[in-house]
Amino acid sequence: MTNNQKDGKNKLKRIEFVFQGKSYKFALNPEEYQNARPNRVNLTQTKGGAWIDEFGAGVPTIQFRGTKKKKNGTSDPTKGFQKFKELKDMIRSVYDRVSMGAVVPSSKELLFFNHTDGEYWVVTPTTFDLLRSVSRPNLYAYNISLICQRQINKPNPNDISNTTPLLGTRRLDE
């Protein structure tokens, strides 16, 4: 299977997660995708005027949602559920990597590849929602929210011995 879709003119590339050497490629790109890039700025209004304190770029976030069909393009009615379960289990494994005071090695970081836009991040999931509806019983809808810790090609500023602390204060750079 290639990592492409077509829109009639161009090849569209897909979204992928990699965790502990296992890859999860989305069969279809999400229906909605949002990458927010906040700016850290404070506005203070006084009698004498307004003051703006600028601190540079904030921590980017990604939110996306989409659906998986029950059959997932096959005649097997369990195929879509199996693929959805794969995704859910991967995200839950990321949640389970944390133990009190533990340091997470780089090998346990969740990698997010947006091949369509050429953006690649080390991420932490904050939300994984399953949405089911009686009006659409053959679909598994999902909603995923991520915090972008840093771009994959950038070194971890906290990485002294190839590990990332999960607890306490840490710097999240682009």
PDB file of C-alpha atoms in Angstrom:
ATOM      1  CA  MET A   1       0.000   0.000   0.000  1.00  0.00           C
ATOM      2  CA  THR A   2       1.367   3.406  -0.923  1.00  0.00           C
ATOM      3  CA  ASN A   3       0.943   6.466   1.220  1.00  0.00           C
ATOM      4  CA  ASN A   4      -1.040   8.362  -1.426  1.00  0.00           C
ATOM      5  CA  GLN A   5      -4.608   9.336  -2.264  1.00  0.00           C
ATOM      6  CA  LYS A   6      -5.667  11.167  -5.384  1.00  0.00           C
ATOM      7  CA  ASP A   7      -7.922  14.187  -5.816  1.00  0.00           C
ATOM      8  CA  GLY A   8      -8.187  13.752  -9.584  1.00  0.00           C
ATOM      9  CA  LYS A   9      -5.134  15.895 -10.304  1.00  0.00           C
ATOM     10  CA  ASN A  10      -2.586  15.455  -7.546  1.00  0.00           C
ATOM     11  CA  LYS A  11      -1.367  12.696  -5.301  1.00  0.00           C
ATOM     12  CA  LEU A  12      -2.358  13.416  -1.718  1.00  0.00           C
ATOM     13  CA  LYS A  13      -0.201  12.000   1.017  1.00  0.00           C
ATOM     14  CA  ARG A  14      -1.543  10.655   4.259  1.00  0.00           C
ATOM     15  CA  ILE A  15      -1.184  11.179   7.987  1.00  0.00           C
ATOM     16  CA  GLU A  16       0.758   8.679  10.074  1.00  0.00           C
ATOM     17  CA  PHE A  17       1.622   7.962  13.721  1.00  0.00           C
ATOM     18  CA  VAL A  18       4.715   6.019  14.774  1.00  0.00           C
ATOM     19  CA  PHE A  19       5.093   4.716  18.326  1.00  0.00           C
ATOM     20  CA  GLN A  20       7.717   2.242  19.537  1.00  0.00           C
ATOM     21  CA  GLY A  21       8.552   1.174  16.003  1.00  0.00           C
ATOM     22  CA  LYS A  22       4.911   0.565  15.004  1.00  0.00           C
ATOM     23  CA  SER A  23       3.333   2.666  12.292  1.00  0.00           C
ATOM     24  CA  TYR A  24      -0.328   3.567  11.910  1.00  0.00           C
ATOM     25  CA  LYS A  25      -1.166   5.085   8.526  1.00  0.00           C
ATOM     26  CA  PHE A  26      -4.608   6.557   8.046  1.00  0.00           C
ATOM     27  CA  ALA A  27      -6.363   4.943   5.076  1.00  0.00           C
ATOM     28  CA  LEU A  28      -8.040   8.304   4.440  1.00  0.00           C
ATOM     29  CA  ASN A  29      -6.923  11.704   5.576  1.00  0.00           C
ATOM     30  CA  PRO A  30      -9.087  13.270   8.295  1.00  0.00           C
ATOM     31  CA  GLU A  31     -12.165  15.197   7.236  1.00  0.00           C
ATOM     32  CA  GLU A  32     -11.021  18.219   9.253  1.00  0.00           C
ATOM     33  CA  TYR A  33      -7.504  19.217  10.264  1.00  0.00           C
ATOM     34  CA  GLN A  34      -6.419  22.225  12.326  1.00  0.00           C
ATOM     35  CA  ASN A  35      -2.874  23.217  13.234  1.00  0.00           C
ATOM     36  CA  ALA A  36      -2.933  26.177  15.643  1.00  0.00           C
ATOM     37  CA  ARG A  37       0.223  28.272  16.081  1.00  0.00           C
ATOM     38  CA  PRO A  38      -0.369  30.657  18.985  1.00  0.00           C
ATOM     39  CA  ASN A  39       1.709  33.719  19.754  1.00  0.00           C
ATOM     40  CA  ARG A  40       2.636  34.395  23.392  1.00  0.00           C
ATOM     41  CA  VAL A  41       1.588  37.995  23.864  1.00  0.00           C
ATOM     42  CA  ASN A  42       0.054  39.941  26.754  1.00  0.00           C
ATOM     43  CA  LEU A  43      -1.890  43.158  26.327  1.00  0.00           C
ATOM     44  CA  THR A  44      -1.961  45.563  29.295  1.00  0.00           C
ATOM     45  CA  GLN A  45      -4.264  48.565  29.008  1.00  0.00           C
ATOM     46  CA  THR A  46      -3.524  51.567  31.216  1.00  0.00           C
ATOM     47  CA  LYS A  47      -4.662  55.186  31.402  1.00  0.00           C
ATOM     48  CA  GLY A  48      -1.534  56.148  29.515  1.00  0.00           C
ATOM     49  CA  GLY A  49      -2.139  53.672  26.678  1.00  0.00           C
ATOM     50  CA  ALA A  50      -1.723  50.030  25.892  1.00  0.00           C
ATOM     51  CA  TRP A  51       1.417  47.945  26.352  1.00  0.00           C
ATOM     52  CA  ILE A  52       2.110  44.721  24.548  1.00  0.00           C
ATOM     53  CA  ASP A  53       4.599  42.216  25.900  1.00  0.00           C
ATOM     54  CA  GLU A  54       5.697  39.743  23.246  1.00  0.00           C
ATOM     55  CA  PHE A  55       7.376  36.454  24.162  1.00  0.00           C
ATOM     56  CA  GLY A  56       7.482  34.697  20.799  1.00  0.00           C
ATOM     57  CA  ALA A  57       5.755  31.643  19.464  1.00  0.00           C
ATOM     58  CA  GLY A  58       3.628  29.510  21.763  1.00  0.00           C
ATOM     59  CA  VAL A  59       3.180  25.752  21.765  1.00  0.00           C
ATOM     60  CA  PRO A  60       1.516  24.517  18.546  1.00  0.00           C
ATOM     61  CA  THR A  61      -1.467  22.180  18.742  1.00  0.00           C
ATOM     62  CA  ILE A  62      -3.088  19.890  16.213  1.00  0.00           C
ATOM     63  CA  GLN A  63      -6.698  18.762  16.139  1.00  0.00           C
ATOM     64  CA  PHE A  64      -8.231  16.510  13.562  1.00  0.00           C
ATOM     65  CA  ARG A  65     -11.288  14.414  13.092  1.00  0.00           C
ATOM     66  CA  GLY A  66     -12.527  11.895  10.621  1.00  0.00           C
ATOM     67  CA  THR A  67     -14.321   8.595  10.169  1.00  0.00           C
ATOM     68  CA  LYS A  68     -13.526   4.988   9.478  1.00  0.00           C
ATOM     69  CA  LYS A  69     -16.024   2.761   7.720  1.00  0.00           C
ATOM     70  CA  LYS A  70     -17.051  -0.506   9.325  1.00  0.00           C
ATOM     71  CA  LYS A  71     -15.783  -2.554   6.378  1.00  0.00           C
ATOM     72  CA  ASN A  72     -12.851  -0.226   5.614  1.00  0.00           C
ATOM     73  CA  GLY A  73     -13.152  -0.822   1.849  1.00  0.00           C
ATOM     74  CA  THR A  74     -13.351  -4.611   2.166  1.00  0.00           C
ATOM     75  CA  SER A  75     -16.147  -7.186   2.408  1.00  0.00           C
ATOM     76  CA  ASP A  76     -15.084  -7.934   6.001  1.00  0.00           C
ATOM     77  CA  PRO A  77     -17.455  -6.104   8.406  1.00  0.00           C
ATOM     78  CA  THR A  78     -14.837  -6.258  11.197  1.00  0.00           C
ATOM     79  CA  LYS A  79     -11.971  -4.672   9.188  1.00  0.00           C
ATOM     80  CA  GLY A  80     -12.880  -1.044  10.001  1.00  0.00           C
ATOM     81  CA  PHE A  81     -13.306  -1.846  13.688  1.00  0.00           C
ATOM     82  CA  GLN A  82      -9.921  -3.616  13.724  1.00  0.00           C
ATOM     83  CA  LYS A  83      -8.194  -0.586  12.177  1.00  0.00           C
ATOM     84  CA  PHE A  84      -9.983   1.747  14.575  1.00  0.00           C
ATOM     85  CA  LYS A  85      -8.982  -0.463  17.526  1.00  0.00           C
ATOM     86  CA  GLU A  86      -5.352  -0.356  16.301  1.00  0.00           C
ATOM     87  CA  LEU A  87      -5.427   3.443  16.434  1.00  0.00           C
ATOM     88  CA  LYS A  88      -7.163   3.538  19.829  1.00  0.00           C
ATOM     89  CA  ASP A  89      -4.721   0.976  21.292  1.00  0.00           C
ATOM     90  CA  MET A  90      -1.714   2.951  20.026  1.00  0.00           C
ATOM     91  CA  ILE A  91      -2.944   6.179  21.643  1.00  0.00           C
ATOM     92  CA  ARG A  92      -3.742   4.358  24.903  1.00  0.00           C
ATOM     93  CA  SER A  93      -0.238   2.865  24.900  1.00  0.00           C
ATOM     94  CA  VAL A  94       1.106   6.408  24.780  1.00  0.00           C
ATOM     95  CA  TYR A  95      -1.065   7.295  27.800  1.00  0.00           C
ATOM     96  CA  ASP A  96       0.201   4.207  29.648  1.00  0.00           C
ATOM     97  CA  ARG A  97       3.908   4.993  29.128  1.00  0.00           C
ATOM     98  CA  VAL A  98       3.858   7.384  32.084  1.00  0.00           C
ATOM     99  CA  SER A  99       4.614   6.286  35.608  1.00  0.00           C
ATOM    100  CA  MET A 100       5.168   8.632  38.536  1.00  0.00           C
ATOM    101  CA  GLY A 101       8.551  10.316  38.283  1.00  0.00           C
ATOM    102  CA  ALA A 102       9.521   8.304  35.206  1.00  0.00           C
ATOM    103  CA  VAL A 103      11.620   9.602  32.371  1.00  0.00           C
ATOM    104  CA  VAL A 104      10.352   8.615  28.945  1.00  0.00           C
ATOM    105  CA  PRO A 105      13.097   7.579  26.528  1.00  0.00           C
ATOM    106  CA  SER A 106      13.053   8.888  22.973  1.00  0.00           C
ATOM    107  CA  SER A 107      12.001   5.407  21.842  1.00  0.00           C
ATOM    108  CA  LYS A 108       8.640   5.974  23.590  1.00  0.00           C
ATOM    109  CA  GLU A 109       7.843   9.328  21.998  1.00  0.00           C
ATOM    110  CA  LEU A 110       4.814   9.507  19.712  1.00  0.00           C
ATOM    111  CA  LEU A 111       5.785  10.746  16.257  1.00  0.00           C
ATOM    112  CA  PHE A 112       3.236  12.449  14.028  1.00  0.00           C
ATOM    113  CA  PHE A 113       3.784  12.702  10.277  1.00  0.00           C
ATOM    114  CA  ASN A 114       1.594  14.972   8.181  1.00  0.00           C
ATOM    115  CA  HIS A 115       2.958  13.880   4.801  1.00  0.00           C
ATOM    116  CA  THR A 116       0.446  16.099   2.985  1.00  0.00           C
ATOM    117  CA  ASP A 117       1.815  19.345   4.449  1.00  0.00           C
ATOM    118  CA  GLY A 118       5.374  18.126   5.095  1.00  0.00           C
ATOM    119  CA  GLU A 119       5.179  18.638   8.871  1.00  0.00           C
ATOM    120  CA  TYR A 120       6.597  16.134  11.326  1.00  0.00           C
ATOM    121  CA  TRP A 121       6.260  16.449  15.107  1.00  0.00           C
ATOM    122  CA  VAL A 122       6.967  14.745  18.398  1.00  0.00           C
ATOM    123  CA  VAL A 123       3.521  14.982  19.982  1.00  0.00           C
ATOM    124  CA  THR A 124       1.585  14.272  23.151  1.00  0.00           C
ATOM    125  CA  PRO A 125      -2.077  13.346  22.713  1.00  0.00           C
ATOM    126  CA  THR A 126      -4.499  15.214  24.969  1.00  0.00           C
ATOM    127  CA  THR A 127      -7.779  13.834  23.636  1.00  0.00           C
ATOM    128  CA  PHE A 128      -8.902  10.746  21.775  1.00  0.00           C
ATOM    129  CA  ASP A 129     -12.675  10.635  21.277  1.00  0.00           C
ATOM    130  CA  LEU A 130     -14.786   7.914  19.718  1.00  0.00           C
ATOM    131  CA  LEU A 131     -18.056   9.210  18.299  1.00  0.00           C
ATOM    132  CA  ARG A 132     -20.823   6.794  17.330  1.00  0.00           C
ATOM    133  CA  SER A 133     -24.283   7.673  16.037  1.00  0.00           C
ATOM    134  CA  VAL A 134     -27.429   5.652  15.490  1.00  0.00           C
ATOM    135  CA  SER A 135     -27.929   7.614  12.267  1.00  0.00           C
ATOM    136  CA  ARG A 136     -24.496   6.448  10.974  1.00  0.00           C
ATOM    137  CA  PRO A 137     -24.060   2.938  12.478  1.00  0.00           C
ATOM    138  CA  ASN A 138     -21.404   1.848   9.955  1.00  0.00           C
ATOM    139  CA  LEU A 139     -18.952   4.609  10.841  1.00  0.00           C
ATOM    140  CA  TYR A 140     -16.395   4.972  13.605  1.00  0.00           C
ATOM    141  CA  ALA A 141     -15.828   8.700  14.019  1.00  0.00           C
ATOM    142  CA  TYR A 142     -12.768   9.955  15.879  1.00  0.00           C
ATOM    143  CA  ASN A 143     -11.493  13.271  17.218  1.00  0.00           C
ATOM    144  CA  ILE A 144      -7.810  13.595  18.183  1.00  0.00           C
ATOM    145  CA  SER A 145      -6.034  16.541  19.871  1.00  0.00           C
ATOM    146  CA  LEU A 146      -2.251  16.777  20.100  1.00  0.00           C
ATOM    147  CA  ILE A 147       0.323  19.064  21.706  1.00  0.00           C
ATOM    148  CA  CYS A 148       3.379  19.533  19.485  1.00  0.00           C
ATOM    149  CA  GLN A 149       6.504  19.237  21.620  1.00  0.00           C
ATOM    150  CA  ARG A 150       8.990  19.894  18.844  1.00  0.00           C
ATOM    151  CA  GLN A 151       9.619  19.163  15.202  1.00  0.00           C
ATOM    152  CA  ILE A 152      11.069  15.701  14.706  1.00  0.00           C
ATOM    153  CA  ASN A 153      14.288  17.004  13.147  1.00  0.00           C
ATOM    154  CA  LYS A 154      15.053  19.256  16.140  1.00  0.00           C
ATOM    155  CA  PRO A 155      16.932  17.974  19.186  1.00  0.00           C
ATOM    156  CA  ASN A 156      15.171  17.726  22.500  1.00  0.00           C
ATOM    157  CA  PRO A 157      16.480  20.619  24.660  1.00  0.00           C
ATOM    158  CA  ASN A 158      15.937  18.486  27.772  1.00  0.00           C
ATOM    159  CA  ASP A 159      17.649  15.424  26.328  1.00  0.00           C
ATOM    160  CA  ILE A 160      20.820  14.869  28.299  1.00  0.00           C
ATOM    161  CA  SER A 161      20.907  11.100  27.867  1.00  0.00           C
ATOM    162  CA  ASN A 162      18.407  10.526  25.043  1.00  0.00           C
ATOM    163  CA  THR A 163      15.377  10.785  27.360  1.00  0.00           C
ATOM    164  CA  THR A 164      12.505  13.227  27.773  1.00  0.00           C
ATOM    165  CA  PRO A 165      11.140  14.018  31.240  1.00  0.00           C
ATOM    166  CA  LEU A 166       7.366  13.780  31.301  1.00  0.00           C
ATOM    167  CA  LEU A 167       6.769  15.283  34.732  1.00  0.00           C
ATOM    168  CA  GLY A 168       7.767  18.670  36.049  1.00  0.00           C
ATOM    169  CA  THR A 169       8.747  21.699  34.061  1.00  0.00           C
ATOM    170  CA  ARG A 170       9.973  21.201  30.572  1.00  0.00           C
ATOM    171  CA  ARG A 171      10.467  23.368  27.573  1.00  0.00           C
ATOM    172  CA  LEU A 172       8.345  22.647  24.516  1.00  0.00           C
ATOM    173  CA  ASP A 173      10.089  24.098  21.503  1.00  0.00           C
ATOM    174  CA  GLU A 174       9.177  24.038  17.881  1.00  0.00           C
TER     175      GLU A 174
END
